[in-house]
Tab-separated table of C-alpha atoms and ligand atoms in Angstrom:
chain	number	residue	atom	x	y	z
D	275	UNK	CA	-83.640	-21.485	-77.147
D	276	UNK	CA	-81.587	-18.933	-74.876
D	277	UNK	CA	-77.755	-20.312	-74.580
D	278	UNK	CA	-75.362	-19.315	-71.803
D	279	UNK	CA	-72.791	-19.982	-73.989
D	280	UNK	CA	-70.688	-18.966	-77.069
D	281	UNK	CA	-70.103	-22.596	-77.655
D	282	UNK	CA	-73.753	-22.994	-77.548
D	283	UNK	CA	-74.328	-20.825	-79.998
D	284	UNK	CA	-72.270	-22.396	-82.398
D	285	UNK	CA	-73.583	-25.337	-81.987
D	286	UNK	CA	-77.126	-24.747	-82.068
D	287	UNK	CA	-76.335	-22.719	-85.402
D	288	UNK	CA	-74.838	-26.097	-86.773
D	289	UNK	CA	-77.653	-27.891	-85.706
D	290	UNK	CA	-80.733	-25.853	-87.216
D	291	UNK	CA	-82.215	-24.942	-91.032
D	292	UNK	CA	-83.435	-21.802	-89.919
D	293	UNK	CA	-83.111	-19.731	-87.069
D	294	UNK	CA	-84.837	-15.988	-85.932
D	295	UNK	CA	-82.323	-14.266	-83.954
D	296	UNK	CA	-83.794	-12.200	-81.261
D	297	UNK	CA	-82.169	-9.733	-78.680
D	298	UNK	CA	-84.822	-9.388	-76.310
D	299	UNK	CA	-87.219	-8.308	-78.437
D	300	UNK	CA	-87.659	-4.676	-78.330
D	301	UNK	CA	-87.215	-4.111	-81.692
D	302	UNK	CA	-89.968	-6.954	-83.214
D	303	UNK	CA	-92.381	-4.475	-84.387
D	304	UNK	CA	-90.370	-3.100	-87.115
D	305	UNK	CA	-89.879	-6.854	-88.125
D	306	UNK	CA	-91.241	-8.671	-90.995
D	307	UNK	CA	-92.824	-12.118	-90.036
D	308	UNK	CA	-90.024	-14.716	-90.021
D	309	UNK	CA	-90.385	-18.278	-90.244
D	310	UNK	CA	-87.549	-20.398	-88.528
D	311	UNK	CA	-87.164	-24.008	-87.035
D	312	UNK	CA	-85.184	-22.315	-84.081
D	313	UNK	CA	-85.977	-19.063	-82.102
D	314	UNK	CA	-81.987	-18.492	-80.798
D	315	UNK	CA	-82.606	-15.542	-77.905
D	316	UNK	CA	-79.189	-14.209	-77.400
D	317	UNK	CA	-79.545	-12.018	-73.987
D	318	UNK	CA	-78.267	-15.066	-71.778
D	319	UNK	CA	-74.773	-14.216	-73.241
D	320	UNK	CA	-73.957	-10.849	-71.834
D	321	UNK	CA	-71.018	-9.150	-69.942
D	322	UNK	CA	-67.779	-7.122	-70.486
D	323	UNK	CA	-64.849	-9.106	-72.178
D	324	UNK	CA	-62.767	-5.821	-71.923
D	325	UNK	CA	-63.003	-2.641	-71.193
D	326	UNK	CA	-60.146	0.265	-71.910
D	327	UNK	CA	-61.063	4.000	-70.735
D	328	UNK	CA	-57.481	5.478	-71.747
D	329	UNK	CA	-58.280	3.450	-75.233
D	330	UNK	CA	-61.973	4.483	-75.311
D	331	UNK	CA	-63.586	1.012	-76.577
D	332	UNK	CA	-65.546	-1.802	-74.474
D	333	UNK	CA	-65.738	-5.072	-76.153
D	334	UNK	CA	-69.170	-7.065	-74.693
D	335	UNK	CA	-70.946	-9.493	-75.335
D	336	UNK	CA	-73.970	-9.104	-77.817
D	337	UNK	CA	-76.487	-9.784	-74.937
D	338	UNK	CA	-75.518	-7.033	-72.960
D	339	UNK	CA	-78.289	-4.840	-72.641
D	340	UNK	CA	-78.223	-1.392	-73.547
D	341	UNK	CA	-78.803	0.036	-69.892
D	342	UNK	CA	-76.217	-2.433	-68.032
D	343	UNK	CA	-73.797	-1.289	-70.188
D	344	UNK	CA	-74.075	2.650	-69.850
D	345	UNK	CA	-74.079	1.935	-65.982
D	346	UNK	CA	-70.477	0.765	-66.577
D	347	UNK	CA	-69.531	3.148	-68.291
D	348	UNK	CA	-70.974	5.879	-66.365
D	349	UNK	CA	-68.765	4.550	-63.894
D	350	UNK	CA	-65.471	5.496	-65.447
D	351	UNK	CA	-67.219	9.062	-67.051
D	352	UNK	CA	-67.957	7.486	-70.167
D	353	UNK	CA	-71.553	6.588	-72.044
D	354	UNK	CA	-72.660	5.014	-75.519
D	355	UNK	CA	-73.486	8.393	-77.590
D	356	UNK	CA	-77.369	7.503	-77.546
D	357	UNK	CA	-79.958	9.718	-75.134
D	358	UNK	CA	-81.211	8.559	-72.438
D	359	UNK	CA	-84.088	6.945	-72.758
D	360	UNK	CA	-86.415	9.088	-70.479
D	361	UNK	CA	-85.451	11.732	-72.556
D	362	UNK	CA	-87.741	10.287	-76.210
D	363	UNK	CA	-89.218	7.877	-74.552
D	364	UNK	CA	-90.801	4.455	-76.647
D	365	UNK	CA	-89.886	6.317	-79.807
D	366	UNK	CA	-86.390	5.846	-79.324
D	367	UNK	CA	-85.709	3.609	-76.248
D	368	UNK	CA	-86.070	-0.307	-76.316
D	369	UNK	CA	-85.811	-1.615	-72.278
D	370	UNK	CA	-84.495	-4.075	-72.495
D	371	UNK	CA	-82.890	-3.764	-75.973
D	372	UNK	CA	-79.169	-5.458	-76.236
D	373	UNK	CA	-76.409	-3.742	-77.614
D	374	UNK	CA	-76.498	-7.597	-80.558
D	375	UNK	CA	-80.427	-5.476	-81.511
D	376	UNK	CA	-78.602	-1.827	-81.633
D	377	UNK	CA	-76.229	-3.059	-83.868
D	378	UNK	CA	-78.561	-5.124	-85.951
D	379	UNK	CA	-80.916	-2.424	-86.036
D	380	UNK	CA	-78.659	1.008	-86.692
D	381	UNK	CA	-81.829	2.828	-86.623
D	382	UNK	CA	-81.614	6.874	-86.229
D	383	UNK	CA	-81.234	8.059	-82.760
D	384	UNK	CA	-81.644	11.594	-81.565
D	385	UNK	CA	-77.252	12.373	-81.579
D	386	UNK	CA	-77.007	10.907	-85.144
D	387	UNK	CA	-75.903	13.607	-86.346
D	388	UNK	CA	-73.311	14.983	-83.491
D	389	UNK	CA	-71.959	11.633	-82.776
D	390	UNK	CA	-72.292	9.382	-85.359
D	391	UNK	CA	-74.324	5.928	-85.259
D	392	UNK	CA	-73.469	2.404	-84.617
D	393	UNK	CA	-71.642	1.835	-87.810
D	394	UNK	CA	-68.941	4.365	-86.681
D	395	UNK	CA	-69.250	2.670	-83.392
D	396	UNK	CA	-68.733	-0.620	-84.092
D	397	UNK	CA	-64.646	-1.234	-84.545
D	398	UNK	CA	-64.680	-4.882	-84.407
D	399	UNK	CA	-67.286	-7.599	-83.865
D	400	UNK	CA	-67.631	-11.096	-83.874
D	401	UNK	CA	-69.855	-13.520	-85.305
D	402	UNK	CA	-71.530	-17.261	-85.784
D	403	UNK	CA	-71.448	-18.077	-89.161
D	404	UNK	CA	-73.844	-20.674	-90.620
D	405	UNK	CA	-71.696	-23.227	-90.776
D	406	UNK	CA	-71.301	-22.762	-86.764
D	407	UNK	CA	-67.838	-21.057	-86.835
D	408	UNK	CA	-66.518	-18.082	-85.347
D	409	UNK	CA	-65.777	-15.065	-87.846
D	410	UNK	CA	-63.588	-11.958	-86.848
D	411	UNK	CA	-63.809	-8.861	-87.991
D	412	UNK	CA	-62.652	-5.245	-87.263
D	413	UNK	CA	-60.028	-4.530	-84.170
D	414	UNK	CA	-59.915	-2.658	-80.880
D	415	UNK	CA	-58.642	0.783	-82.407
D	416	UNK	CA	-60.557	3.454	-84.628
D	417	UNK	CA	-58.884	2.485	-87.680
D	418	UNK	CA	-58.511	-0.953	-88.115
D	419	UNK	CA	-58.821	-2.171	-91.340
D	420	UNK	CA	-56.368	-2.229	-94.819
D	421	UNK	CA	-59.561	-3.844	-96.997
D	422	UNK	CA	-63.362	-4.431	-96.452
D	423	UNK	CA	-64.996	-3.267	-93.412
D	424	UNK	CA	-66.367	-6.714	-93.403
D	425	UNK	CA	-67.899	-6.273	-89.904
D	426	UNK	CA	-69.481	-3.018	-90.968
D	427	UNK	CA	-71.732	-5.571	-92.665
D	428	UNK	CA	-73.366	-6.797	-90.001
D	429	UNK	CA	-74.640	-3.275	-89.067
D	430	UNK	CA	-78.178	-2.868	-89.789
D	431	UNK	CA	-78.230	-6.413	-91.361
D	432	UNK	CA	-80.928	-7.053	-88.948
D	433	UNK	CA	-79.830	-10.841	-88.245
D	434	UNK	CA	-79.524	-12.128	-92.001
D	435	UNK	CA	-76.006	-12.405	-92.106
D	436	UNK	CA	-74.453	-14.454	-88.967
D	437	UNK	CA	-75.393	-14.298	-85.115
D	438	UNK	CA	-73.088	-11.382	-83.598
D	439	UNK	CA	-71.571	-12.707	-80.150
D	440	UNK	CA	-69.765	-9.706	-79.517
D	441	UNK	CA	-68.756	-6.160	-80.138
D	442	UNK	CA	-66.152	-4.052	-79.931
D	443	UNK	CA	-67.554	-0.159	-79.267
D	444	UNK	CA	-65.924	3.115	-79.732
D	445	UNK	CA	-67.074	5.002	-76.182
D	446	UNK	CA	-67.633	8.794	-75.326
D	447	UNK	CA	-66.880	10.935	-72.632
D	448	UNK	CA	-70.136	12.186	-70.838
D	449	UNK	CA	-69.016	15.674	-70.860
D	450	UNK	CA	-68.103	15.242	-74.517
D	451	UNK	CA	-72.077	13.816	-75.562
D	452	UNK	CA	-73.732	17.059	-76.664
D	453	UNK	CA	-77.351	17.788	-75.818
D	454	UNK	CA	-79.617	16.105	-78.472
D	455	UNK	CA	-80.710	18.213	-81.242
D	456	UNK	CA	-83.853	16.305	-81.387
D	457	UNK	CA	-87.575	17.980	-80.956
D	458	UNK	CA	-90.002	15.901	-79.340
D	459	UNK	CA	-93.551	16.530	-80.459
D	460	UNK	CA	-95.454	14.613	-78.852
D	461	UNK	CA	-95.519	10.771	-77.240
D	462	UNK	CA	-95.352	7.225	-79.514
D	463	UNK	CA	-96.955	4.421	-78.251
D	464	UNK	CA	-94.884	1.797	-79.210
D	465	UNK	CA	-97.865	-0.400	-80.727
D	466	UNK	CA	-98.507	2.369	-83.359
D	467	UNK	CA	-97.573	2.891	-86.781
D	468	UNK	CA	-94.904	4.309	-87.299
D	469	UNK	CA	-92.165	6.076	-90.283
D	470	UNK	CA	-88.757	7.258	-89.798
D	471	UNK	CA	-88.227	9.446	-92.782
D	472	UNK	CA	-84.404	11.070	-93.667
D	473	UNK	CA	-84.371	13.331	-96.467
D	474	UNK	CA	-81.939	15.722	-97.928
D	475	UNK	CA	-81.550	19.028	-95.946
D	476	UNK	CA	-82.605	20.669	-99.149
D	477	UNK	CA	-86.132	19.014	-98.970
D	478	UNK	CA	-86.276	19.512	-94.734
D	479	UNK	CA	-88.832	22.417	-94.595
D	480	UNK	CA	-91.040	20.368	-97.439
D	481	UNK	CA	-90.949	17.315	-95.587
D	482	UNK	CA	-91.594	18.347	-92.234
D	483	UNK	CA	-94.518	20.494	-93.907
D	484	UNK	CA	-96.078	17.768	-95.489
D	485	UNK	CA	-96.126	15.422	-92.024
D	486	UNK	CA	-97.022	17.954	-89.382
D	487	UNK	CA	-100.090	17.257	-88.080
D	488	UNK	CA	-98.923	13.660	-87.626
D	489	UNK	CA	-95.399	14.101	-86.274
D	490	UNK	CA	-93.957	12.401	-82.849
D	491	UNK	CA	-90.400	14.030	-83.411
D	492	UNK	CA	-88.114	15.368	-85.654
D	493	UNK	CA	-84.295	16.308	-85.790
D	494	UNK	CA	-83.082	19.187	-88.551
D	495	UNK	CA	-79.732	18.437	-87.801
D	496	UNK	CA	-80.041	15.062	-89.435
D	497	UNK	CA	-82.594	15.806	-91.625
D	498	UNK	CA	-84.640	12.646	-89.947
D	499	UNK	CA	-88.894	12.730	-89.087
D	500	UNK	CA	-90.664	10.275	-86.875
D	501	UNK	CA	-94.437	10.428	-87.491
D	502	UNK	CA	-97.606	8.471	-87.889
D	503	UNK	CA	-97.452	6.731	-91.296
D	504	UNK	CA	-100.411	7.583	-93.835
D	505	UNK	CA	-100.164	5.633	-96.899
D	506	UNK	CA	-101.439	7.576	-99.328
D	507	UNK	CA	-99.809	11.129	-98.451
D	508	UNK	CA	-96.511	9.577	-97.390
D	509	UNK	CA	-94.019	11.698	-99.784
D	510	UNK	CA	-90.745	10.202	-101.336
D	511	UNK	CA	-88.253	12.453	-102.144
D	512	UNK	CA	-85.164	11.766	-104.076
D	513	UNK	CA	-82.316	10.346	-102.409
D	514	UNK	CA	-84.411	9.692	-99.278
D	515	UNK	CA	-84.225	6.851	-96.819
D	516	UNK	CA	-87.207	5.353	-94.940
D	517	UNK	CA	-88.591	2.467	-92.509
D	518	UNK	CA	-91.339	1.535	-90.865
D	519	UNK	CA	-92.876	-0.118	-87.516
D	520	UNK	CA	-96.324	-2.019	-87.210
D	521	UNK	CA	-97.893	-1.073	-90.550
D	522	UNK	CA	-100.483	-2.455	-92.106
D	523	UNK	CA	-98.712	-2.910	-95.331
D	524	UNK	CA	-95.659	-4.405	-94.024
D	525	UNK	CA	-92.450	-2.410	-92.327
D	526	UNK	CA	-90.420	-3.307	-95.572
D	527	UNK	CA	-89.690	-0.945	-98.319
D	528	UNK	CA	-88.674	-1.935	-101.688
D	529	UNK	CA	-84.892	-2.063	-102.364
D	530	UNK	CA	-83.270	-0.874	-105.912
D	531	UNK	CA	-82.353	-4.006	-107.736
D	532	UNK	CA	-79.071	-2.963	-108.093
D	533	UNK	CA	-79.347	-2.729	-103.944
D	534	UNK	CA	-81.098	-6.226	-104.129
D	535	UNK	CA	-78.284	-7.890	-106.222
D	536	UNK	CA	-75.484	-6.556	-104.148
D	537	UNK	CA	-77.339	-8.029	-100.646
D	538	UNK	CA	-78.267	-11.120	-102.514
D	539	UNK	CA	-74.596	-11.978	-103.269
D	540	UNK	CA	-73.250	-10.431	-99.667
D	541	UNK	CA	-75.693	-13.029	-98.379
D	542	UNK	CA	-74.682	-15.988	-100.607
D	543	UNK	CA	-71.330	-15.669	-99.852
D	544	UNK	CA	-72.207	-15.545	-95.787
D	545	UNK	CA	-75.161	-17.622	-95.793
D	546	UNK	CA	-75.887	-19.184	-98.690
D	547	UNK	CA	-78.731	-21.496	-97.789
D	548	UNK	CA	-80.353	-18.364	-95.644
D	549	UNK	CA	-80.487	-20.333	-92.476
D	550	UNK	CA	-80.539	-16.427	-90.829
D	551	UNK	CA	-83.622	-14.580	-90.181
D	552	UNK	CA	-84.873	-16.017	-93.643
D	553	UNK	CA	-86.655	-13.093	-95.454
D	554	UNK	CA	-86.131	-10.640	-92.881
D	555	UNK	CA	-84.847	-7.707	-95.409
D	556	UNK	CA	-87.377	-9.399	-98.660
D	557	UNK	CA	-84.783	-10.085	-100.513
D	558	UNK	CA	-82.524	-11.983	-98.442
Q	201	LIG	C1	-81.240	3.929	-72.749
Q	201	LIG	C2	-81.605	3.484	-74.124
Q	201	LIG	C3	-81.537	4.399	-75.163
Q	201	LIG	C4	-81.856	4.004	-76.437
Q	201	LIG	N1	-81.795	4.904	-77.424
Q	201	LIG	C5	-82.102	4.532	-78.662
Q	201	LIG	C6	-82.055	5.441	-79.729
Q	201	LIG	O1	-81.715	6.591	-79.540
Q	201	LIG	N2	-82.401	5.015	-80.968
Q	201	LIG	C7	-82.819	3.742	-81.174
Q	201	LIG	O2	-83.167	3.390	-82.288
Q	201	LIG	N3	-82.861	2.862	-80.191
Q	201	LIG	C8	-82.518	3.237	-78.951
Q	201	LIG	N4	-82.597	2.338	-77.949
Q	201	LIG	C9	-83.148	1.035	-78.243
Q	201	LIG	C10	-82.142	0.034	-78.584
Q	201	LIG	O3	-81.220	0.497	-79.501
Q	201	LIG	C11	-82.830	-1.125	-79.255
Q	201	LIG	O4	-84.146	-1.233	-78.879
Q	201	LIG	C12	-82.248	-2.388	-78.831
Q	201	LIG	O5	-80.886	-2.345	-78.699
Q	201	LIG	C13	-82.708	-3.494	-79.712
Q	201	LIG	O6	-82.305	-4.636	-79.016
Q	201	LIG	P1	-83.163	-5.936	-78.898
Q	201	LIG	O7	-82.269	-6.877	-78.216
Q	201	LIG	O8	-84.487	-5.715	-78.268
Q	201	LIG	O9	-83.356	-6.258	-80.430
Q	201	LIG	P2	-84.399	-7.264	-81.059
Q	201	LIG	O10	-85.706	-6.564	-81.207
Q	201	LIG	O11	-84.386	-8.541	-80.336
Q	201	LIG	O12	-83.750	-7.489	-82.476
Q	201	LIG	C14	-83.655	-6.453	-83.421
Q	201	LIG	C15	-83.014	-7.030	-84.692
Q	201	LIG	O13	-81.669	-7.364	-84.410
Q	201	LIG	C16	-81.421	-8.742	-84.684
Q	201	LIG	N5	-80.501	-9.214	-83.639
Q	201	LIG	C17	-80.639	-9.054	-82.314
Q	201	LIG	N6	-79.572	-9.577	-81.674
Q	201	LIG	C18	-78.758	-10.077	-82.628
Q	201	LIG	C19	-77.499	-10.754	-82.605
Q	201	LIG	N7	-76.875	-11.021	-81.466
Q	201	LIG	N8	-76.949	-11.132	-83.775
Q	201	LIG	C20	-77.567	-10.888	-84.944
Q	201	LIG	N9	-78.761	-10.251	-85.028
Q	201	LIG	C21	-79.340	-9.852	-83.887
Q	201	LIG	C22	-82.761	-9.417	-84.647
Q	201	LIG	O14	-82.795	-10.564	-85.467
Q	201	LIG	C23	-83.663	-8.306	-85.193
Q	201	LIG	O15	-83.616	-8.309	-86.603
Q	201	LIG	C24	-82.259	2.693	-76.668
Q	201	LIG	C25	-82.326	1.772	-75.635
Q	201	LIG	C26	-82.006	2.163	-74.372
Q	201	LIG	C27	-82.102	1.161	-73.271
C-alpha cells in the first residue's frame, strides 16, 4: 500500500496487525526478513512543509527523497551534510533512498565525523503511532528539548517504533560541508556482502590491517571500515560497533541483554503488540 496521505497513514496503521515500513527500498539488503499483513511504502508522501535558510532547518515529509531534497537546498546554498553520491558510489548512496530510510537507517556516511550524523540532524520529527495517532517530538531549533530526546528514538530504529511522517533537519551551508575524509578503495556492488566496522581509534591501524585485502573504503577520521565480510577472520574489538548487508548468516548482530532489555521496554511502551517491522532489530 503507498498512501498520498498523512491521514492515510494513520488509518491504515489502525487498520493492520503488522506492517513493514519501506522508503523506497534502497536500504532492504541490510534488512532481516520481516513478516507483515501490510507492506505501507511511504515515498507517495513527500514535499517541503517548511523551509527556513536564516534558521537553517527544512521540515519534509518522510517520503522526500534524498536527491529532491538537496536540489532545494542547493538552491538557497545549503545541502544535507552527506557526499554526493557519485562521489562512493553504491557503498554509500541509495537512489532513490528517502530522507523516512536515512533516518531509520543512521548508517555511517563518509562526513560522520566532520558533520555529525542524522541523530544530530534530526531536531524534531513526527510519527504514526500504533494506535494510528500522531506523536510529536523535538522542535524547529538546535536545542529543543528540557527531558528525553524522545524523537532521537526513532533514529536508527529502523521502522520498529512508529511510521515517521516527517522531519525536521538541521541544514549546512555548501561552503561550510568539508571535503570527505573518506578513502575509497575500490567499488561495492550493492548485491555483495558487506560489514561496516567502527572501532576505537586506538585499535584503527589493527583493524584496517586485519581487513585489507578485502576493503571497499575506509575513513580514519571516524575510525569506520567498509569491506567484504569473512566470517571466520572478522575481528571484534572491544567497544566496537558493527552491521552488516546481504550475509549469509543474517545482517543482525547480537545485542547485550542489558541493550536487549532497554529496546524491549522502549518498544513496549511505543508498540506494545509489535505491529512495526516485527523482528526487524531480533529482539524487538
Ligand atoms: C545523494 C545521496 C547520498 C547518500 N549518502 C549516503 C551516505 O553517505 N551514507 C548512507 O548510509 N547512505 C547514503 N545515502 C543513502 C540513503 O541514506 C539511504 O539509502 C536512504 O535514505 C534509505 O532510504 P529508503 O527509503 O530506500 O529506505 P528503505 O530501504 O526503504 O528503509 C530503510 C529502513 O528504514 C525504515 N523506514 C523507511 N522509511 C520509514 C518511515 N517513514 N518511518 C519509519 N521507518 C522507515 C524501513 O522500515 C527500513 O528499516 C545517500 C543517498 C543519496 C541519494
Amino acid at each position: 500500500m503507498k498512501p498520498t496521505a498523512v491521514a492515510e497513514v494513520c488509518s491504515e496503521v489502525r487498520a493492520s496487525q503488522t506492517l513493514h515500513v519501506v522508503g523506497s527500498g534502497t536500504k532492504s539488503s541490510f534488512e532481516t526478513p520481516i513478516e507483515a499483513e501490510t507492506s505501507l511504502e511511504m515515498s507517495g508522501i513527500s514535499g517541503v512543509l517548511a523551509y527556513s535558510p536564516e534558521d537553517r532547518f527544512i521540515d519534509v515529509y518522510a517520503g522526500t527523497t534524498i536527491v529532491e531534497l538537496q536540489q532545494i537546498l542547493k538552491e538557497r546554498g545549503q545541502a544535507l551534510a552527506i557526499p554526493d553520491s557519485c562521489e562512493f558510489g553504491a557503498l554509500l548512496a541509495g537512489v532513490p533512498g528517502t530522507v523516512g530510510g536515512l533516518v531509520s537507517m543512521n548508517l555511517p556516511h563518509a562526513l560522520n565525523s566532520q558533520c555529525g550524523g542524522p541523530r544530530e540532524w534530526v531536531l524534531g520529527l513526527t510519527a504514526v503511532r500504533a494506535n494510528g495517532d500522531l506523536i510529536y517530538g523535538g522542535g524547529r531549533v538546535v536545542k529543543n528539548v528540557a527531558g528525553y530526546n524522545v524523537h532521537r528514538l526513532f533514529v536508527g530504529a529502523r521502522g520498529t517504533l512508529g511510521v515517521i511522517v516527517s522531519v525536521v533537519l538541521r541544514v549546512y551551508p555548501i561552503a561550510a560541508i568539508p571535503h570527505p575524509s573518506c578513502e575509497r578503495v575500490r567499488e561495492w556492488n550493492s548485491g555483495d556482502p558487506l560489514a561496516i566496522q567502527r572501532v576505537l581509534p586506538t585499535d584503527w591501524d589493527e583493524a584496517r590491517r586485519n581487513v585489507s585485502d578485502r576493503l571497499f573504503s575506509c575513513d580514519r577520521s571516524s575510525s569506520t571500515l567498509w569491506y567484504a565480510p569473512a566470517e571466520a577472520s572478522d575481528i571484534r574489538f572491544k567497544n566496537d560497533w558493527m552491521i552488516y548487508a546481504n550475509r549469509q548468516t543474517g545482517n543482525l548482530v547480537d545485542f547485550s541483554p542489558n541493550t536487549q532489555m532497554l529496546m524491549t521496554a522502549t518498544k513496549n511502551q511505543l508498540d506494545l503488540f509489535k505491529k512495526f517491522n516485527p523482528g526487524a532489530l531480533g529482539c524487538v
